mmCIF file of C-alpha atoms in Angstrom:
data_model
loop_
_atom_site.group_PDB
_atom_site.id
_atom_site.type_symbol
_atom_site.label_atom_id
_atom_site.label_comp_id
_atom_site.label_asym_id
_atom_site.label_seq_id
_atom_site.Cartn_x
_atom_site.Cartn_y
_atom_site.Cartn_z
ATOM 1 C CA UNK L 123 0.009 0.004 -0.029
ATOM 2 C CA UNK L 124 2.819 2.372 0.898
ATOM 3 C CA UNK L 125 4.565 1.589 -2.449
ATOM 4 C CA UNK L 126 1.351 2.356 -4.366
ATOM 5 C CA UNK L 127 0.923 5.682 -2.509
ATOM 6 C CA UNK L 128 4.597 6.520 -3.145
ATOM 7 C CA UNK L 129 4.320 5.738 -6.882
ATOM 8 C CA UNK L 130 1.076 7.699 -7.158
ATOM 9 C CA UNK L 131 2.613 10.651 -5.395
ATOM 10 C CA UNK L 132 5.670 10.477 -7.682
ATOM 11 C CA UNK L 133 3.460 10.381 -10.791
ATOM 12 C CA UNK L 134 1.505 13.377 -9.644
ATOM 13 C CA UNK L 135 4.707 15.298 -8.893
ATOM 14 C CA UNK L 136 6.180 14.449 -12.279
ATOM 15 C CA UNK L 137 2.971 15.482 -14.104
ATOM 16 C CA UNK L 138 2.889 18.691 -12.088
ATOM 17 C CA UNK L 139 6.471 19.425 -12.912
ATOM 18 C CA UNK L 140 5.901 18.643 -16.556
ATOM 19 C CA UNK L 141 2.870 20.935 -16.670
ATOM 20 C CA UNK L 142 4.643 23.667 -14.736
ATOM 21 C CA UNK L 143 7.455 23.579 -17.293
ATOM 22 C CA UNK L 144 4.947 24.661 -19.932
ATOM 23 C CA UNK L 145 3.723 27.500 -17.845
ATOM 24 C CA UNK L 146 5.305 30.871 -18.110
ATOM 25 C CA UNK L 147 4.659 34.486 -17.157
ATOM 26 C CA UNK L 148 5.488 36.668 -20.129
ATOM 27 C CA UNK L 149 4.172 39.615 -21.979
ATOM 28 C CA UNK L 150 3.106 41.354 -18.830
ATOM 29 C CA UNK L 151 1.113 44.488 -19.580
ATOM 30 C CA UNK L 152 -0.852 47.359 -18.104
ATOM 31 C CA UNK L 153 -3.813 48.940 -19.751
ATOM 32 C CA UNK L 154 -5.978 52.040 -19.291
ATOM 33 C CA UNK L 155 -9.043 52.979 -21.217
ATOM 34 C CA UNK L 156 -12.361 54.759 -21.396
ATOM 35 C CA UNK L 157 -15.695 52.931 -20.916
ATOM 36 C CA UNK L 158 -19.171 53.572 -22.223
ATOM 37 C CA UNK L 159 -22.158 51.350 -21.461
ATOM 38 C CA UNK L 160 -25.923 51.202 -21.197
ATOM 39 C CA UNK L 161 -28.498 49.171 -19.353
ATOM 40 C CA UNK L 162 -31.666 49.559 -17.282
ATOM 41 C CA UNK L 163 -33.034 49.290 -13.773
ATOM 42 C CA UNK L 164 -36.449 48.387 -12.491
ATOM 43 C CA UNK L 165 -37.618 50.105 -9.340
ATOM 44 C CA UNK L 166 -40.457 49.158 -7.089
ATOM 45 C CA UNK L 167 -41.750 49.354 -3.540
ATOM 46 C CA UNK L 168 -42.216 45.981 -1.777
ATOM 47 C CA UNK L 169 -44.132 45.487 1.500
ATOM 48 C CA UNK L 170 -43.675 42.085 3.204
ATOM 49 C CA UNK L 171 -46.385 41.125 5.635
ATOM 50 C CA UNK L 172 -45.089 38.597 8.161
ATOM 51 C CA UNK L 173 -48.533 37.610 9.366
ATOM 52 C CA UNK L 174 -50.048 36.790 5.990
ATOM 53 C CA UNK L 175 -46.704 35.991 4.225
ATOM 54 C CA UNK L 176 -48.043 38.063 1.303
ATOM 55 C CA UNK L 177 -45.873 40.548 -0.549
ATOM 56 C CA UNK L 178 -47.402 43.738 -1.979
ATOM 57 C CA UNK L 179 -45.403 45.195 -4.856
ATOM 58 C CA UNK L 180 -45.957 48.660 -6.375
ATOM 59 C CA UNK L 181 -44.054 49.241 -9.611
ATOM 60 C CA UNK L 182 -42.378 52.641 -9.690
ATOM 61 C CA UNK L 183 -40.407 52.796 -12.922
ATOM 62 C CA UNK L 184 -38.260 51.050 -15.480
ATOM 63 C CA UNK L 185 -35.231 53.291 -16.360
ATOM 64 C CA UNK L 186 -32.717 53.132 -19.095
ATOM 65 C CA UNK L 187 -29.347 54.663 -18.261
ATOM 66 C CA UNK L 188 -25.928 55.492 -19.719
ATOM 67 C CA UNK L 189 -22.695 54.785 -17.953
ATOM 68 C CA UNK L 190 -19.281 56.442 -18.427
ATOM 69 C CA UNK L 191 -16.105 55.365 -16.665
ATOM 70 C CA UNK L 192 -12.409 54.383 -16.571
ATOM 71 C CA UNK L 193 -10.992 50.853 -16.732
ATOM 72 C CA UNK L 194 -7.399 49.864 -15.791
ATOM 73 C CA UNK L 195 -5.846 46.430 -15.865
ATOM 74 C CA UNK L 196 -2.740 44.411 -15.214
ATOM 75 C CA UNK L 197 -2.202 41.009 -16.848
ATOM 76 C CA UNK L 198 0.210 38.504 -18.351
ATOM 77 C CA UNK L 199 0.325 35.369 -20.499
ATOM 78 C CA UNK L 200 0.688 32.298 -18.391
ATOM 79 C CA UNK L 201 0.151 29.466 -20.937
ATOM 80 C CA UNK L 202 0.296 29.579 -24.759
ATOM 81 C CA UNK L 203 -2.514 31.948 -25.820
ATOM 82 C CA UNK L 204 -4.046 32.146 -22.425
ATOM 83 C CA UNK L 205 -3.679 35.253 -20.218
ATOM 84 C CA UNK L 206 -4.877 36.323 -16.831
ATOM 85 C CA UNK L 207 -5.811 39.826 -15.769
ATOM 86 C CA UNK L 208 -6.926 41.859 -12.804
ATOM 87 C CA UNK L 209 -9.065 44.851 -13.733
ATOM 88 C CA UNK L 210 -10.647 47.762 -11.925
ATOM 89 C CA UNK L 211 -13.434 49.952 -13.270
ATOM 90 C CA UNK L 212 -15.058 53.110 -11.996
ATOM 91 C CA UNK L 213 -18.418 53.901 -13.604
ATOM 92 C CA UNK L 214 -20.837 56.743 -13.250
ATOM 93 C CA UNK L 215 -24.460 55.850 -14.153
ATOM 94 C CA UNK L 216 -26.748 58.530 -15.465
ATOM 95 C CA UNK L 217 -30.516 58.010 -15.474
ATOM 96 C CA UNK L 218 -33.543 60.314 -15.508
ATOM 97 C CA UNK L 219 -36.572 58.495 -14.181
ATOM 98 C CA UNK L 220 -40.298 58.967 -14.388
ATOM 99 C CA UNK L 221 -42.667 56.023 -13.923
ATOM 100 C CA UNK L 222 -46.326 55.194 -13.988
ATOM 101 C CA UNK L 223 -48.394 52.124 -13.396
ATOM 102 C CA UNK L 224 -52.110 51.564 -12.713
ATOM 103 C CA UNK L 225 -51.885 52.909 -9.103
ATOM 104 C CA UNK L 226 -48.960 55.335 -8.801
ATOM 105 C CA UNK L 227 -47.038 58.153 -10.481
ATOM 106 C CA UNK L 228 -43.393 58.311 -9.391
ATOM 107 C CA UNK L 229 -40.127 60.116 -10.138
ATOM 108 C CA UNK L 230 -36.540 59.206 -9.232
ATOM 109 C CA UNK L 231 -34.106 62.061 -8.999
ATOM 110 C CA UNK L 232 -30.607 60.505 -9.122
ATOM 111 C CA UNK L 233 -28.195 62.591 -7.068
ATOM 112 C CA UNK L 234 -25.315 60.137 -7.157
ATOM 113 C CA UNK L 235 -24.861 56.745 -8.778
ATOM 114 C CA UNK L 236 -21.290 55.506 -8.613
ATOM 115 C CA UNK L 237 -20.225 52.019 -9.353
ATOM 116 C CA UNK L 238 -16.849 50.328 -8.604
ATOM 117 C CA UNK L 239 -15.902 46.933 -10.069
ATOM 118 C CA UNK L 240 -12.885 44.633 -9.328
ATOM 119 C CA UNK L 241 -12.613 41.580 -11.565
ATOM 120 C CA UNK L 242 -10.299 38.561 -12.151
ATOM 121 C CA UNK L 243 -10.427 37.799 -15.868
ATOM 122 C CA UNK L 244 -9.147 35.012 -18.133
ATOM 123 C CA UNK L 245 -8.739 35.492 -21.879
ATOM 124 C CA UNK L 246 -7.972 33.282 -24.853
ATOM 125 C CA UNK L 247 -6.148 35.043 -27.746
ATOM 126 C CA UNK L 248 -6.562 33.733 -31.262
ATOM 127 C CA UNK L 249 -3.294 33.996 -33.183
ATOM 128 C CA UNK L 250 -3.765 35.339 -36.703
ATOM 129 C CA UNK L 251 -0.198 35.998 -37.762
ATOM 130 C CA UNK L 252 -1.099 39.597 -38.234
ATOM 131 C CA UNK L 253 -1.215 42.716 -35.943
ATOM 132 C CA UNK L 254 -4.838 41.913 -35.112
ATOM 133 C CA UNK L 255 -5.563 39.499 -32.235
ATOM 134 C CA UNK L 256 -9.202 38.635 -31.608
ATOM 135 C CA UNK L 257 -9.946 37.204 -28.130
ATOM 136 C CA UNK L 258 -12.732 35.993 -25.762
ATOM 137 C CA UNK L 259 -12.813 36.129 -22.024
ATOM 138 C CA UNK L 260 -14.606 35.332 -18.809
ATOM 139 C CA UNK L 261 -14.254 36.949 -15.408
ATOM 140 C CA UNK L 262 -15.613 36.961 -11.839
ATOM 141 C CA UNK L 263 -15.338 39.521 -9.109
ATOM 142 C CA UNK L 264 -17.100 42.086 -6.899
ATOM 143 C CA UNK L 265 -19.057 45.228 -7.566
ATOM 144 C CA UNK L 266 -19.729 48.063 -5.132
ATOM 145 C CA UNK L 267 -22.682 50.432 -5.659
ATOM 146 C CA UNK L 268 -22.885 53.822 -4.007
ATOM 147 C CA UNK L 269 -25.948 55.825 -4.799
ATOM 148 C CA UNK L 270 -28.129 58.669 -3.523
ATOM 149 C CA UNK L 271 -31.540 59.433 -4.862
ATOM 150 C CA UNK L 272 -34.783 61.163 -4.108
ATOM 151 C CA UNK L 273 -38.069 59.266 -4.675
ATOM 152 C CA UNK L 274 -41.245 61.203 -5.171
ATOM 153 C CA UNK L 275 -44.441 59.219 -5.671
ATOM 154 C CA UNK L 276 -48.051 58.783 -4.626
ATOM 155 C CA UNK L 277 -46.955 55.676 -2.678
ATOM 156 C CA UNK L 278 -43.668 56.858 -1.085
ATOM 157 C CA UNK L 279 -44.312 60.620 -0.734
ATOM 158 C CA UNK L 280 -40.788 62.147 -0.880
ATOM 159 C CA UNK L 281 -37.810 60.137 0.309
ATOM 160 C CA UNK L 282 -34.135 60.715 0.254
ATOM 161 C CA UNK L 283 -32.254 57.426 0.023
ATOM 162 C CA UNK L 284 -28.564 56.797 0.471
ATOM 163 C CA UNK L 285 -27.404 53.281 0.018
ATOM 164 C CA UNK L 286 -24.354 51.184 -0.805
ATOM 165 C CA UNK L 287 -23.898 47.477 -1.405
ATOM 166 C CA UNK L 288 -21.128 44.975 -2.279
ATOM 167 C CA UNK L 289 -22.123 42.077 -4.491
ATOM 168 C CA UNK L 290 -20.871 39.293 -6.705
ATOM 169 C CA UNK L 291 -20.514 39.948 -10.505
ATOM 170 C CA UNK L 292 -19.396 38.227 -13.662
ATOM 171 C CA UNK L 293 -18.088 39.238 -17.100
ATOM 172 C CA UNK L 294 -18.390 37.708 -20.554
ATOM 173 C CA UNK L 295 -16.094 39.443 -23.031
ATOM 174 C CA UNK L 296 -15.057 39.556 -26.679
ATOM 175 C CA UNK L 297 -12.714 41.880 -28.359
ATOM 176 C CA UNK L 298 -9.789 42.563 -30.692
ATOM 177 C CA UNK L 299 -6.458 44.208 -30.120
ATOM 178 C CA UNK L 300 -4.058 45.734 -32.689
ATOM 179 C CA UNK L 301 -0.270 45.893 -32.216
ATOM 180 C CA UNK L 302 0.878 49.349 -33.166
ATOM 181 C CA UNK L 303 4.497 48.526 -32.111
ATOM 182 C CA UNK L 304 6.104 45.651 -30.258
ATOM 183 C CA UNK L 305 5.140 47.196 -26.958
ATOM 184 C CA UNK L 306 1.979 49.245 -27.645
ATOM 185 C CA UNK L 307 -1.470 47.901 -28.538
ATOM 186 C CA UNK L 308 -4.909 49.355 -29.050
ATOM 187 C CA UNK L 309 -7.695 47.233 -27.576
ATOM 188 C CA UNK L 310 -11.487 47.440 -28.264
ATOM 189 C CA UNK L 311 -13.595 45.198 -26.059
ATOM 190 C CA UNK L 312 -17.303 44.419 -25.517
ATOM 191 C CA UNK L 313 -18.167 43.362 -21.968
ATOM 192 C CA UNK L 314 -21.451 41.773 -20.762
ATOM 193 C CA UNK L 315 -21.694 42.363 -17.017
ATOM 194 C CA UNK L 316 -24.176 40.440 -14.863
ATOM 195 C CA UNK L 317 -25.448 41.464 -11.410
ATOM 196 C CA UNK L 318 -27.510 38.639 -9.918
ATOM 197 C CA UNK L 319 -28.577 40.475 -6.758
ATOM 198 C CA UNK L 320 -31.161 43.229 -6.297
ATOM 199 C CA UNK L 321 -30.393 46.298 -4.217
ATOM 200 C CA UNK L 322 -32.866 47.212 -1.563
ATOM 201 C CA UNK L 323 -33.305 49.922 1.106
ATOM 202 C CA UNK L 324 -35.732 49.763 4.017
ATOM 203 C CA UNK L 325 -38.027 52.786 4.211
ATOM 204 C CA UNK L 326 -40.571 51.666 6.798
ATOM 205 C CA UNK L 327 -41.138 48.967 9.404
ATOM 206 C CA UNK L 328 -43.927 47.950 11.793
ATOM 207 C CA UNK L 329 -44.387 44.981 14.108
ATOM 208 C CA UNK L 330 -45.732 42.874 11.231
ATOM 209 C CA UNK L 331 -44.565 44.515 7.997
ATOM 210 C CA UNK L 332 -41.352 45.711 6.300
ATOM 211 C CA UNK L 333 -41.350 48.040 3.319
ATOM 212 C CA UNK L 334 -38.411 48.468 0.999
ATOM 213 C CA UNK L 335 -37.473 50.345 -2.142
ATOM 214 C CA UNK L 336 -35.822 47.784 -4.411
ATOM 215 C CA UNK L 337 -33.630 48.373 -7.483
ATOM 216 C CA UNK L 338 -33.130 45.546 -9.886
ATOM 217 C CA UNK L 339 -30.103 46.227 -12.084
ATOM 218 C CA UNK L 340 -30.322 44.460 -15.474
ATOM 219 C CA UNK L 341 -27.028 43.327 -17.142
ATOM 220 C CA UNK L 342 -24.626 46.055 -18.318
ATOM 221 C CA UNK L 343 -23.571 46.254 -21.920
ATOM 222 C CA UNK L 344 -20.171 47.928 -22.087
ATOM 223 C CA UNK L 345 -17.634 48.980 -24.706
ATOM 224 C CA UNK L 346 -14.013 49.678 -23.584
ATOM 225 C CA UNK L 347 -11.329 51.299 -25.751
ATOM 226 C CA UNK L 348 -7.926 50.882 -24.124
ATOM 227 C CA UNK L 349 -4.296 51.512 -24.717
ATOM 228 C CA UNK L 350 -2.172 48.534 -23.619
ATOM 229 C CA UNK L 351 1.596 48.694 -22.855
ATOM 230 C CA UNK L 352 3.477 45.292 -22.878
ATOM 231 C CA UNK L 353 6.733 44.888 -21.096
#
């Protein structure tokens, strides 16, 4: 039994060393670029009654917004055409909101809507033998929302809301880079950003009910134009 365990361990070690010999960290780079995106949010007021276990939802609005920001990254190739990257994005979301449903008129006045995003990304570069390199990528990370808004509606009167939340996010990406020189590249990328969690803020509570304003962020669609320096 000990011999089998020893042989198995030796084989794993040899395979690991063999694989590690193929790994390398080259073509390290930094990138900085501008970001534009768009998406939408859905806002509603939700009252949860603990006695009846029945939720009452009043739809406030469904808003489209534009986002502008900055994206920076650091990465390197670690195996053949595969590269890893850490990226940070700051985004400002702009939305003007007015909503109506069967029961309520509402208006959201966005005072502040900042978004911060830290992601760990993996890319696969398709070698073309030219200056152009298409690629696809996938990433996971965290997003932090910091917003301030005023809600005016028949249901909520006038409320000033400040709220921030940290949540899980994911990226699906596709793009193309062009090598201007051996060290400098221009990079154009599309990024689909998913946010699974809603953002909510409590506005009222009684012994049996809780009322929240909830924002449901739909996926972001983003375009990033970057300058990449390889060293």
